[in-house]
mmCIF file of C-alpha atoms and ligand atoms in Angstrom:
data_model
loop_
_atom_site.group_PDB
_atom_site.id
_atom_site.type_symbol
_atom_site.label_atom_id
_atom_site.label_comp_id
_atom_site.label_asym_id
_atom_site.label_seq_id
_atom_site.Cartn_x
_atom_site.Cartn_y
_atom_site.Cartn_z
ATOM 1 C CA MET A 1 199.721 125.617 60.887
ATOM 2 C CA SER A 2 198.964 123.501 63.969
ATOM 3 C CA ILE A 3 201.448 122.962 66.786
ATOM 4 C CA ARG A 4 201.558 119.790 68.883
ATOM 5 C CA LEU A 5 203.784 119.063 71.862
ATOM 6 C CA ALA A 6 203.834 115.601 73.411
ATOM 7 C CA HIS A 7 205.628 115.054 76.732
ATOM 8 C CA VAL A 8 208.297 117.645 75.977
ATOM 9 C CA THR A 9 210.999 118.064 78.603
ATOM 10 C CA LYS A 10 214.024 120.351 78.621
ATOM 11 C CA ALA A 11 216.433 120.574 81.565
ATOM 12 C CA PHE A 12 219.371 122.868 82.252
ATOM 13 C CA GLY A 13 221.553 120.824 84.585
ATOM 14 C CA GLU A 14 219.230 119.453 87.256
ATOM 15 C CA HIS A 15 216.563 122.070 86.645
ATOM 16 C CA ARG A 16 213.652 121.117 84.389
ATOM 17 C CA ALA A 17 212.753 124.394 82.720
ATOM 18 C CA VAL A 18 210.048 122.576 80.713
ATOM 19 C CA ASP A 19 208.691 119.464 82.391
ATOM 20 C CA ASP A 20 206.576 116.921 80.499
ATOM 21 C CA VAL A 21 204.528 119.493 78.588
ATOM 22 C CA SER A 22 201.811 118.377 76.183
ATOM 23 C CA PHE A 23 199.317 120.535 74.318
ATOM 24 C CA GLU A 24 197.931 121.194 70.890
ATOM 25 C CA VAL A 25 197.378 124.541 69.203
ATOM 26 C CA PRO A 26 194.864 124.287 66.355
ATOM 27 C CA GLU A 27 195.562 126.016 63.063
ATOM 28 C CA ASN A 28 194.786 129.781 63.102
ATOM 29 C CA ALA A 29 194.359 129.886 66.881
ATOM 30 C CA PHE A 30 195.613 132.702 69.090
ATOM 31 C CA PHE A 31 197.125 130.673 71.909
ATOM 32 C CA CYS A 32 198.601 132.338 74.999
ATOM 33 C CA VAL A 33 200.974 130.763 77.455
ATOM 34 C CA VAL A 34 200.896 132.687 80.714
ATOM 35 C CA GLY A 35 202.867 132.157 83.891
ATOM 36 C CA PRO A 36 205.180 133.853 86.362
ATOM 37 C CA SER A 37 208.684 134.904 85.423
ATOM 38 C CA GLY A 38 211.086 131.941 85.327
ATOM 39 C CA CYS A 39 208.379 129.296 84.820
ATOM 40 C CA GLY A 40 209.828 128.166 81.480
ATOM 41 C CA LYS A 41 207.838 130.161 78.904
ATOM 42 C CA SER A 42 210.776 131.363 76.827
ATOM 43 C CA THR A 43 212.340 127.906 76.860
ATOM 44 C CA LEU A 44 209.056 126.497 75.567
ATOM 45 C CA LEU A 45 209.004 129.039 72.748
ATOM 46 C CA ARG A 46 212.643 128.358 71.851
ATOM 47 C CA LEU A 47 211.891 124.636 71.649
ATOM 48 C CA ILE A 48 209.055 125.255 69.188
ATOM 49 C CA ALA A 49 211.189 127.661 67.141
ATOM 50 C CA GLY A 50 214.017 125.120 67.016
ATOM 51 C CA LEU A 51 216.479 127.262 68.991
ATOM 52 C CA GLU A 52 216.667 124.512 71.658
ATOM 53 C CA SER A 53 216.256 120.762 71.311
ATOM 54 C CA PRO A 54 214.132 118.773 73.769
ATOM 55 C CA ASP A 55 215.649 116.138 76.076
ATOM 56 C CA ALA A 56 212.491 114.071 75.703
ATOM 57 C CA GLY A 57 209.177 114.223 73.896
ATOM 58 C CA GLU A 58 208.175 115.336 70.438
ATOM 59 C CA ILE A 59 207.155 118.569 68.720
ATOM 60 C CA ALA A 60 205.133 118.487 65.492
ATOM 61 C CA LEU A 61 204.107 121.323 63.170
ATOM 62 C CA ASP A 62 201.162 120.564 60.888
ATOM 63 C CA GLY A 63 201.446 116.937 61.951
ATOM 64 C CA ALA A 64 205.093 116.554 60.892
ATOM 65 C CA ALA A 65 207.657 115.993 63.636
ATOM 66 C CA VAL A 66 210.253 118.785 63.825
ATOM 67 C CA ALA A 67 211.950 117.780 67.084
ATOM 68 C CA GLY A 68 212.147 114.503 68.958
ATOM 69 C CA PRO A 69 213.531 111.012 68.589
ATOM 70 C CA GLY A 70 213.376 111.352 64.778
ATOM 71 C CA GLY A 71 215.816 114.267 64.794
ATOM 72 C CA MET A 72 215.683 118.052 64.488
ATOM 73 C CA VAL A 73 214.383 120.208 61.671
ATOM 74 C CA PRO A 74 216.474 123.421 61.734
ATOM 75 C CA PRO A 75 214.726 126.691 62.694
ATOM 76 C CA GLU A 76 214.887 128.178 59.201
ATOM 77 C CA ALA A 77 213.007 125.186 57.747
ATOM 78 C CA ARG A 78 210.073 125.365 60.201
ATOM 79 C CA ARG A 79 208.121 128.334 58.743
ATOM 80 C CA VAL A 80 207.971 129.769 62.232
ATOM 81 C CA GLY A 81 208.623 133.475 62.854
ATOM 82 C CA VAL A 82 209.710 134.788 66.235
ATOM 83 C CA VAL A 83 209.046 138.262 67.635
ATOM 84 C CA PHE A 84 210.931 139.166 70.792
ATOM 85 C CA GLN A 85 210.763 142.201 73.043
ATOM 86 C CA SER A 86 213.717 143.684 71.195
ATOM 87 C CA TYR A 87 212.685 143.959 67.598
ATOM 88 C CA ALA A 88 216.034 143.123 65.996
ATOM 89 C CA LEU A 89 215.401 145.217 62.897
ATOM 90 C CA TRP A 90 218.237 146.180 60.552
ATOM 91 C CA PRO A 91 219.042 149.768 61.572
ATOM 92 C CA HIS A 92 220.573 150.701 58.213
ATOM 93 C CA LEU A 93 217.533 149.549 56.199
ATOM 94 C CA THR A 94 214.238 151.372 55.783
ATOM 95 C CA VAL A 95 210.951 149.830 56.896
ATOM 96 C CA ALA A 96 210.375 148.566 53.343
ATOM 97 C CA GLY A 97 213.954 147.276 53.189
ATOM 98 C CA ASN A 98 213.557 145.361 56.444
ATOM 99 C CA VAL A 99 210.360 143.691 55.286
ATOM 100 C CA ALA A 100 211.782 142.942 51.811
ATOM 101 C CA PHE A 101 214.947 141.456 53.280
ATOM 102 C CA PRO A 102 213.716 137.843 53.612
ATOM 103 C CA TYR A 103 212.744 137.878 49.914
ATOM 104 C CA GLU A 104 216.072 139.294 48.795
ATOM 105 C CA ALA A 105 217.822 136.695 50.934
ATOM 106 C CA ARG A 106 215.922 134.053 48.980
ATOM 107 C CA GLY A 107 217.237 135.480 45.707
ATOM 108 C CA LEU A 108 214.421 137.701 44.460
ATOM 109 C CA SER A 109 215.390 140.927 42.691
ATOM 110 C CA ARG A 110 215.120 144.106 44.704
ATOM 111 C CA ALA A 111 212.073 145.277 42.730
ATOM 112 C CA GLU A 112 210.257 141.954 43.174
ATOM 113 C CA ALA A 113 211.108 141.843 46.862
ATOM 114 C CA ARG A 114 209.830 145.400 47.422
ATOM 115 C CA GLN A 115 206.618 144.620 45.610
ATOM 116 C CA LYS A 116 205.920 141.565 47.755
ATOM 117 C CA ALA A 117 206.856 143.474 50.902
ATOM 118 C CA GLU A 118 204.194 146.068 50.133
ATOM 119 C CA ALA A 119 201.381 143.601 50.758
ATOM 120 C CA HIS A 120 202.757 142.821 54.228
ATOM 121 C CA LEU A 121 203.186 146.520 55.014
ATOM 122 C CA ARG A 122 199.501 146.920 54.245
ATOM 123 C CA THR A 123 198.648 144.068 56.643
ATOM 124 C CA VAL A 124 200.355 145.964 59.465
ATOM 125 C CA ALA A 125 199.174 149.395 58.229
ATOM 126 C CA LEU A 126 202.656 150.807 57.704
ATOM 127 C CA GLU A 127 202.597 151.715 53.995
ATOM 128 C CA ALA A 128 202.924 155.386 54.867
ATOM 129 C CA LEU A 129 206.146 154.803 56.807
ATOM 130 C CA ALA A 130 207.819 152.524 54.254
ATOM 131 C CA GLY A 131 210.712 154.941 53.718
ATOM 132 C CA ARG A 132 211.599 155.513 57.368
ATOM 133 C CA ARG A 133 214.427 153.906 59.282
ATOM 134 C CA PRO A 134 213.677 151.977 62.508
ATOM 135 C CA GLU A 135 215.202 154.708 64.697
ATOM 136 C CA ALA A 136 212.422 157.049 63.559
ATOM 137 C CA LEU A 137 209.636 154.687 64.655
ATOM 138 C CA SER A 138 207.800 154.202 67.940
ATOM 139 C CA GLY A 139 208.079 150.886 69.786
ATOM 140 C CA GLY A 140 204.695 149.806 68.526
ATOM 141 C CA GLN A 141 205.582 150.648 64.925
ATOM 142 C CA ARG A 142 208.842 148.689 65.166
ATOM 143 C CA GLN A 143 206.865 145.743 66.414
ATOM 144 C CA ARG A 144 204.648 145.936 63.366
ATOM 145 C CA VAL A 145 207.709 145.964 61.098
ATOM 146 C CA ALA A 146 208.957 142.824 62.858
ATOM 147 C CA LEU A 147 205.571 141.171 62.296
ATOM 148 C CA ALA A 148 205.538 142.114 58.598
ATOM 149 C CA ARG A 149 209.054 140.704 58.253
ATOM 150 C CA CYS A 150 207.859 137.405 59.781
ATOM 151 C CA LEU A 151 205.178 137.218 57.086
ATOM 152 C CA ALA A 152 207.762 137.991 54.403
ATOM 153 C CA GLY A 153 209.808 135.112 55.797
ATOM 154 C CA ASP A 154 206.816 132.915 54.899
ATOM 155 C CA ALA A 155 205.974 132.202 58.532
ATOM 156 C CA ARG A 156 202.759 130.247 59.027
ATOM 157 C CA THR A 157 203.192 130.382 62.769
ATOM 158 C CA ILE A 158 204.296 133.399 64.762
ATOM 159 C CA LEU A 159 205.781 132.996 68.204
ATOM 160 C CA MET A 160 205.813 136.104 70.386
ATOM 161 C CA ASP A 161 207.811 136.299 73.580
ATOM 162 C CA GLU A 162 206.409 139.066 75.800
ATOM 163 C CA PRO A 163 206.370 141.442 72.831
ATOM 164 C CA LEU A 164 204.515 144.180 74.705
ATOM 165 C CA ALA A 165 206.485 144.096 77.955
ATOM 166 C CA ASN A 166 208.600 147.148 77.058
ATOM 167 C CA LEU A 167 205.750 149.358 75.929
ATOM 168 C CA ASP A 168 204.020 151.953 78.051
ATOM 169 C CA PRO A 169 200.527 150.945 79.274
ATOM 170 C CA HIS A 170 198.642 153.154 76.852
ATOM 171 C CA LEU A 171 200.489 151.801 73.810
ATOM 172 C CA ARG A 172 200.155 148.296 75.171
ATOM 173 C CA SER A 173 196.373 148.286 75.012
ATOM 174 C CA ALA A 174 196.486 149.705 71.490
ATOM 175 C CA MET A 175 199.014 147.047 70.445
ATOM 176 C CA GLU A 176 196.884 144.273 71.938
ATOM 177 C CA VAL A 177 194.087 145.291 69.616
ATOM 178 C CA GLU A 178 196.538 145.516 66.705
ATOM 179 C CA LEU A 179 198.141 142.144 67.357
ATOM 180 C CA ARG A 180 194.772 140.502 67.508
ATOM 181 C CA GLY A 181 193.769 142.271 64.258
ATOM 182 C CA PHE A 182 197.033 141.218 62.621
ATOM 183 C CA HIS A 183 196.408 137.637 63.679
ATOM 184 C CA ASP A 184 192.872 137.646 62.290
ATOM 185 C CA ARG A 185 193.882 139.246 58.964
ATOM 186 C CA SER A 186 197.016 137.228 58.284
ATOM 187 C CA GLY A 187 195.599 133.790 59.056
ATOM 188 C CA VAL A 188 198.739 132.712 60.914
ATOM 189 C CA THR A 189 198.736 130.583 64.037
ATOM 190 C CA THR A 190 199.946 132.675 66.968
ATOM 191 C CA LEU A 191 201.608 131.460 70.135
ATOM 192 C CA PHE A 192 201.902 134.407 72.485
ATOM 193 C CA ILE A 193 203.844 134.291 75.719
ATOM 194 C CA THR A 194 203.320 136.657 78.616
ATOM 195 C CA HIS A 195 203.596 136.900 82.391
ATOM 196 C CA ASP A 196 200.639 139.303 82.362
ATOM 197 C CA GLN A 197 197.406 137.433 82.999
ATOM 198 C CA ARG A 198 195.299 140.423 82.021
ATOM 199 C CA GLU A 199 196.937 140.462 78.586
ATOM 200 C CA ALA A 200 196.452 136.702 78.119
ATOM 201 C CA VAL A 201 192.779 136.853 79.120
ATOM 202 C CA ALA A 202 192.186 139.759 76.732
ATOM 203 C CA LEU A 203 193.936 138.225 73.701
ATOM 204 C CA ALA A 204 193.662 134.459 73.765
ATOM 205 C CA ASP A 205 191.272 132.083 72.054
ATOM 206 C CA VAL A 206 192.819 129.466 74.283
ATOM 207 C CA MET A 207 195.274 129.953 77.115
ATOM 208 C CA ALA A 208 197.639 127.661 78.992
ATOM 209 C CA VAL A 209 198.678 128.534 82.539
ATOM 210 C CA MET A 210 202.247 127.458 83.255
ATOM 211 C CA ASP A 211 204.117 127.167 86.550
ATOM 212 C CA LYS A 212 207.477 125.586 87.365
ATOM 213 C CA GLY A 213 207.879 124.059 83.920
ATOM 214 C CA ARG A 214 204.426 122.471 83.856
ATOM 215 C CA ILE A 215 201.118 123.325 82.229
ATOM 216 C CA LEU A 216 198.484 123.467 84.974
ATOM 217 C CA GLN A 217 195.392 124.235 82.919
ATOM 218 C CA ILE A 218 194.379 124.850 79.318
ATOM 219 C CA GLY A 219 191.088 126.418 78.305
ATOM 220 C CA THR A 220 189.345 129.516 77.014
ATOM 221 C CA PRO A 221 190.012 132.580 79.169
ATOM 222 C CA GLN A 222 186.460 132.335 80.475
ATOM 223 C CA GLU A 223 186.871 128.671 81.475
ATOM 224 C CA VAL A 224 190.164 129.318 83.204
ATOM 225 C CA PHE A 225 188.808 132.390 85.007
ATOM 226 C CA GLU A 226 185.511 130.833 86.071
ATOM 227 C CA ARG A 227 186.590 127.244 86.673
ATOM 228 C CA PRO A 228 190.241 127.110 87.749
ATOM 229 C CA ARG A 229 191.492 123.593 88.413
ATOM 230 C CA CYS A 230 193.902 124.409 91.211
ATOM 231 C CA GLU A 231 194.903 127.065 93.686
ATOM 232 C CA MET A 232 197.815 128.403 91.641
ATOM 233 C CA VAL A 233 195.567 129.084 88.627
ATOM 234 C CA ALA A 234 192.812 130.545 90.827
ATOM 235 C CA ARG A 235 195.274 132.996 92.355
ATOM 236 C CA PHE A 236 197.244 133.815 89.221
ATOM 237 C CA ILE A 237 194.280 134.643 86.974
ATOM 238 C CA GLY A 238 192.036 137.478 88.154
ATOM 239 C CA ARG A 239 191.143 138.660 91.658
ATOM 240 C CA GLY A 240 189.353 136.721 94.332
ATOM 241 C CA ALA A 241 189.532 135.032 97.724
ATOM 242 C CA LEU A 242 190.064 131.344 98.438
ATOM 243 C CA LEU A 243 188.315 130.114 101.561
ATOM 244 C CA ARG A 244 187.943 126.644 103.032
ATOM 245 C CA ALA A 245 184.439 125.692 104.052
ATOM 246 C CA GLU A 246 182.027 122.779 104.320
ATOM 247 C CA VAL A 247 180.181 122.076 101.071
ATOM 248 C CA ALA A 248 177.165 119.803 100.699
ATOM 249 C CA GLY A 249 174.453 119.651 98.047
ATOM 250 C CA GLY A 250 175.778 122.688 96.194
ATOM 251 C CA VAL A 251 175.739 124.893 99.273
ATOM 252 C CA ALA A 252 178.687 126.213 101.270
ATOM 253 C CA ARG A 253 178.483 127.542 104.819
ATOM 254 C CA ILE A 254 180.406 130.810 105.121
ATOM 255 C CA GLY A 255 180.106 132.971 108.234
ATOM 256 C CA GLY A 256 176.623 131.639 108.948
ATOM 257 C CA GLN A 257 175.385 132.247 105.368
ATOM 258 C CA ALA A 258 174.299 129.479 103.023
ATOM 259 C CA VAL A 259 176.037 130.241 99.695
ATOM 260 C CA PRO A 260 175.151 128.447 96.462
ATOM 261 C CA VAL A 261 178.376 127.212 94.871
ATOM 262 C CA ALA A 262 179.276 125.405 91.631
ATOM 263 C CA GLY A 263 181.875 122.759 90.931
ATOM 264 C CA GLU A 264 181.329 120.483 93.929
ATOM 265 C CA GLY A 265 181.466 117.543 91.545
ATOM 266 C CA GLU A 266 179.767 114.193 91.306
ATOM 267 C CA GLY A 267 179.293 112.440 94.612
ATOM 268 C CA GLY A 268 180.796 115.332 96.554
ATOM 269 C CA GLY A 269 180.342 113.779 99.958
ATOM 270 C CA GLY A 270 180.642 117.056 101.796
ATOM 271 C CA GLY A 271 183.568 118.114 103.925
ATOM 272 C CA ALA A 272 185.846 121.127 103.839
ATOM 273 C CA ARG A 273 186.732 122.295 100.331
ATOM 274 C CA ALA A 274 188.616 125.248 98.846
ATOM 275 C CA ILE A 275 186.146 127.715 97.334
ATOM 276 C CA LEU A 276 186.982 130.642 95.091
ATOM 277 C CA PHE A 277 184.951 133.831 95.413
ATOM 278 C CA ARG A 278 185.398 136.338 92.576
ATOM 279 C CA PRO A 279 184.345 140.003 92.939
ATOM 280 C CA ALA A 280 181.155 139.173 90.998
ATOM 281 C CA ASP A 281 180.198 136.784 93.833
ATOM 282 C CA VAL A 282 180.335 139.511 96.498
ATOM 283 C CA THR A 283 177.675 142.215 96.868
ATOM 284 C CA LEU A 284 176.884 144.878 99.435
ATOM 285 C CA ALA A 285 173.912 143.925 101.607
ATOM 286 C CA GLU A 286 172.471 145.515 104.737
ATOM 287 C CA GLY A 287 172.608 142.993 107.539
ATOM 288 C CA GLY A 288 175.022 140.737 105.647
ATOM 289 C CA LEU A 289 178.437 139.599 106.823
ATOM 290 C CA ALA A 290 179.946 142.426 108.855
ATOM 291 C CA ALA A 291 183.115 143.521 107.075
ATOM 292 C CA ARG A 292 185.611 146.374 107.012
ATOM 293 C CA LEU A 293 187.247 147.686 103.841
ATOM 294 C CA SER A 294 191.026 147.229 103.985
ATOM 295 C CA ALA A 295 191.863 148.573 100.513
ATOM 296 C CA VAL A 296 190.041 150.714 97.961
ATOM 297 C CA SER A 297 191.264 151.917 94.580
ATOM 298 C CA TYR A 298 189.463 153.868 91.898
ATOM 299 C CA ARG A 299 189.517 152.139 88.504
ATOM 300 C CA GLY A 300 187.659 154.672 86.428
ATOM 301 C CA GLY A 301 183.908 154.359 86.872
ATOM 302 C CA HIS A 302 184.169 151.814 89.668
ATOM 303 C CA TRP A 303 186.219 151.011 92.755
ATOM 304 C CA GLU A 304 188.117 147.810 93.499
ATOM 305 C CA ALA A 305 188.120 146.952 97.175
ATOM 306 C CA MET A 306 189.211 144.346 99.696
ATOM 307 C CA ALA A 307 187.029 143.573 102.708
ATOM 308 C CA GLU A 308 188.136 141.877 105.917
ATOM 309 C CA VAL A 309 185.509 139.672 107.511
ATOM 310 C CA PRO A 310 186.270 138.516 111.078
ATOM 311 C CA GLY A 311 186.642 134.740 111.095
ATOM 312 C CA LEU A 312 187.466 134.420 107.372
ATOM 313 C CA ALA A 313 191.028 133.470 106.491
ATOM 314 C CA GLU A 314 191.362 135.920 103.569
ATOM 315 C CA PRO A 315 189.859 139.292 102.670
ATOM 316 C CA LEU A 316 187.145 139.203 100.004
ATOM 317 C CA ALA A 317 187.781 141.072 96.749
ATOM 318 C CA LEU A 318 184.838 143.115 95.508
ATOM 319 C CA ASP A 319 183.896 145.874 93.080
ATOM 320 C CA LEU A 320 181.969 148.928 94.215
ATOM 321 C CA ALA A 321 179.858 151.245 92.095
ATOM 322 C CA ARG A 322 180.177 154.134 94.562
ATOM 323 C CA PRO A 323 183.091 155.754 96.374
ATOM 324 C CA ALA A 324 184.270 154.201 99.631
ATOM 325 C CA ARG A 325 187.180 154.545 102.029
ATOM 326 C CA VAL A 326 189.538 152.227 103.797
ATOM 327 C CA GLY A 327 188.065 151.507 107.233
ATOM 328 C CA ASP A 328 184.411 151.776 106.122
ATOM 329 C CA ALA A 329 182.110 149.190 107.712
ATOM 330 C CA VAL A 330 179.994 147.320 105.151
ATOM 331 C CA GLY A 331 177.597 144.360 105.064
ATOM 332 C CA LEU A 332 178.324 141.709 102.437
ATOM 333 C CA ARG A 333 176.460 138.871 100.850
ATOM 334 C CA LEU A 334 178.059 136.019 98.914
ATOM 335 C CA THR A 335 175.956 135.078 95.896
ATOM 336 C CA GLY A 336 178.058 132.314 94.380
ATOM 337 C CA GLY A 337 181.457 130.615 94.336
ATOM 338 C CA TRP A 338 183.509 127.972 92.584
ATOM 339 C CA VAL A 339 184.619 124.857 94.449
ATOM 340 C CA LEU A 340 188.118 123.800 93.360
ATOM 341 C CA PRO A 341 188.471 120.148 92.413
ATOM 342 C CA GLU A 342 189.482 117.845 95.258
ATOM 343 C CA GLY A 343 193.239 118.101 95.772
ATOM 344 C CA GLY A 344 193.404 121.274 93.591
HETATM 345 P P1 ADP B 401 210.419 132.527 81.563
HETATM 346 O O1 ADP B 401 210.534 132.875 80.128
HETATM 347 O O2 ADP B 401 209.098 131.937 81.941
HETATM 348 O O3 ADP B 401 210.758 133.671 82.462
HETATM 349 P P2 ADP B 401 212.703 130.812 81.012
HETATM 350 O O4 ADP B 401 212.214 129.793 80.041
HETATM 351 O O5 ADP B 401 213.517 131.932 80.459
HETATM 352 O O6 ADP B 401 211.481 131.351 81.877
HETATM 353 O O7 ADP B 401 213.574 130.085 82.123
HETATM 354 C C1 ADP B 401 213.085 128.974 82.850
HETATM 355 C C2 ADP B 401 214.172 128.497 83.780
HETATM 356 O O8 ADP B 401 215.250 127.924 83.039
HETATM 357 C C3 ADP B 401 214.795 129.604 84.620
HETATM 358 O O9 ADP B 401 215.057 129.076 85.896
HETATM 359 C C4 ADP B 401 216.059 129.944 83.878
HETATM 360 O O10 ADP B 401 217.027 130.434 84.745
HETATM 361 C C5 ADP B 401 216.459 128.609 83.293
HETATM 362 N N1 ADP B 401 217.185 128.740 82.018
HETATM 363 C C6 ADP B 401 216.674 129.242 80.880
HETATM 364 N N2 ADP B 401 217.590 129.204 79.878
HETATM 365 C C7 ADP B 401 218.708 128.664 80.420
HETATM 366 C C8 ADP B 401 220.018 128.345 79.907
HETATM 367 N N3 ADP B 401 220.335 128.573 78.611
HETATM 368 N N4 ADP B 401 220.911 127.807 80.768
HETATM 369 C C9 ADP B 401 220.585 127.565 82.043
HETATM 370 N N5 ADP B 401 219.373 127.832 82.592
HETATM 371 C C10 ADP B 401 218.447 128.373 81.798
HETATM 372 MG MG1 MG B 402 210.922 134.672 79.194
#
């Protein structure tokens, strides 16, 4: 099922929680919306689910309008399943009973409902726990029950609102892999909401970066990481330093070095531009820019560091293959950079 939003706005009082948002999620895509807390992500999800109605704009599922000037299709008629942080399972029902519930609610006999539920339990690899009650499951297992129940509810689109936020980091990584596997096996369209950019980059086919009710950029994780359109996106996704410098003919002048940079654009007439330097653009080099490490942390196999360079407005972020300490003097060379669009 495809999802299309056109100029959707939703305000609470004076505050526009969702402000003129337009995007399209193709059928079967894993689409992540990522942005800081309070930027309007949950409101966006509730609008698509039909739990809120837009003040302006239109929402269409599979090309058919479900919210807008033509009226509202109620949530239960949208074939959209929602998974929240809290799993909202029936505590008195077993795993199988929870997943069969949507079928029984539609009038199937218990035996028929259980039989259909079995297929969904296989999709989430929970057949072995079919007889347990939710209280005897881990957070990740409960999540899988909630997903299976969405499928039983005939959802063609699954909306997930920070579903992994309550899990411990170890389980989180495992669940990321599982959610992606579930998506690929079930053939649903997934809209996944998170404030965690690392999670979005790892999971998404396409991601949308949201801030203050607006979508700032939509693209593959690689596009958004490598070619951010504005400062907010550059700073929110991944590590790096933003420096202003003169750019002409694809070359920036930083601390006396000539650095080849991309993104200057057609007819870039030179002048000071904002340039993003990712850790991959910064290497150790004898006789390079004189710098001092201001932060170092071990990340298993490599070290993430920050380096202060006198005269540069921000410390450079870099990765080191060998141990280092705060205060170490190093020489650095910049090997590339991305020039933000004018006005970005
Ligand atoms: P996020 O999920 O990105 O953290 P939300 O969509 O929950 O953001 O909220 C966006 C903004 O809208 C916040 O400022 C929040 O306080 C406000 N908001 C959300 N729901 C309501 C509501 N029902 N009534 C009033 N304000 C709301
Ligand atoms: Mg939220």
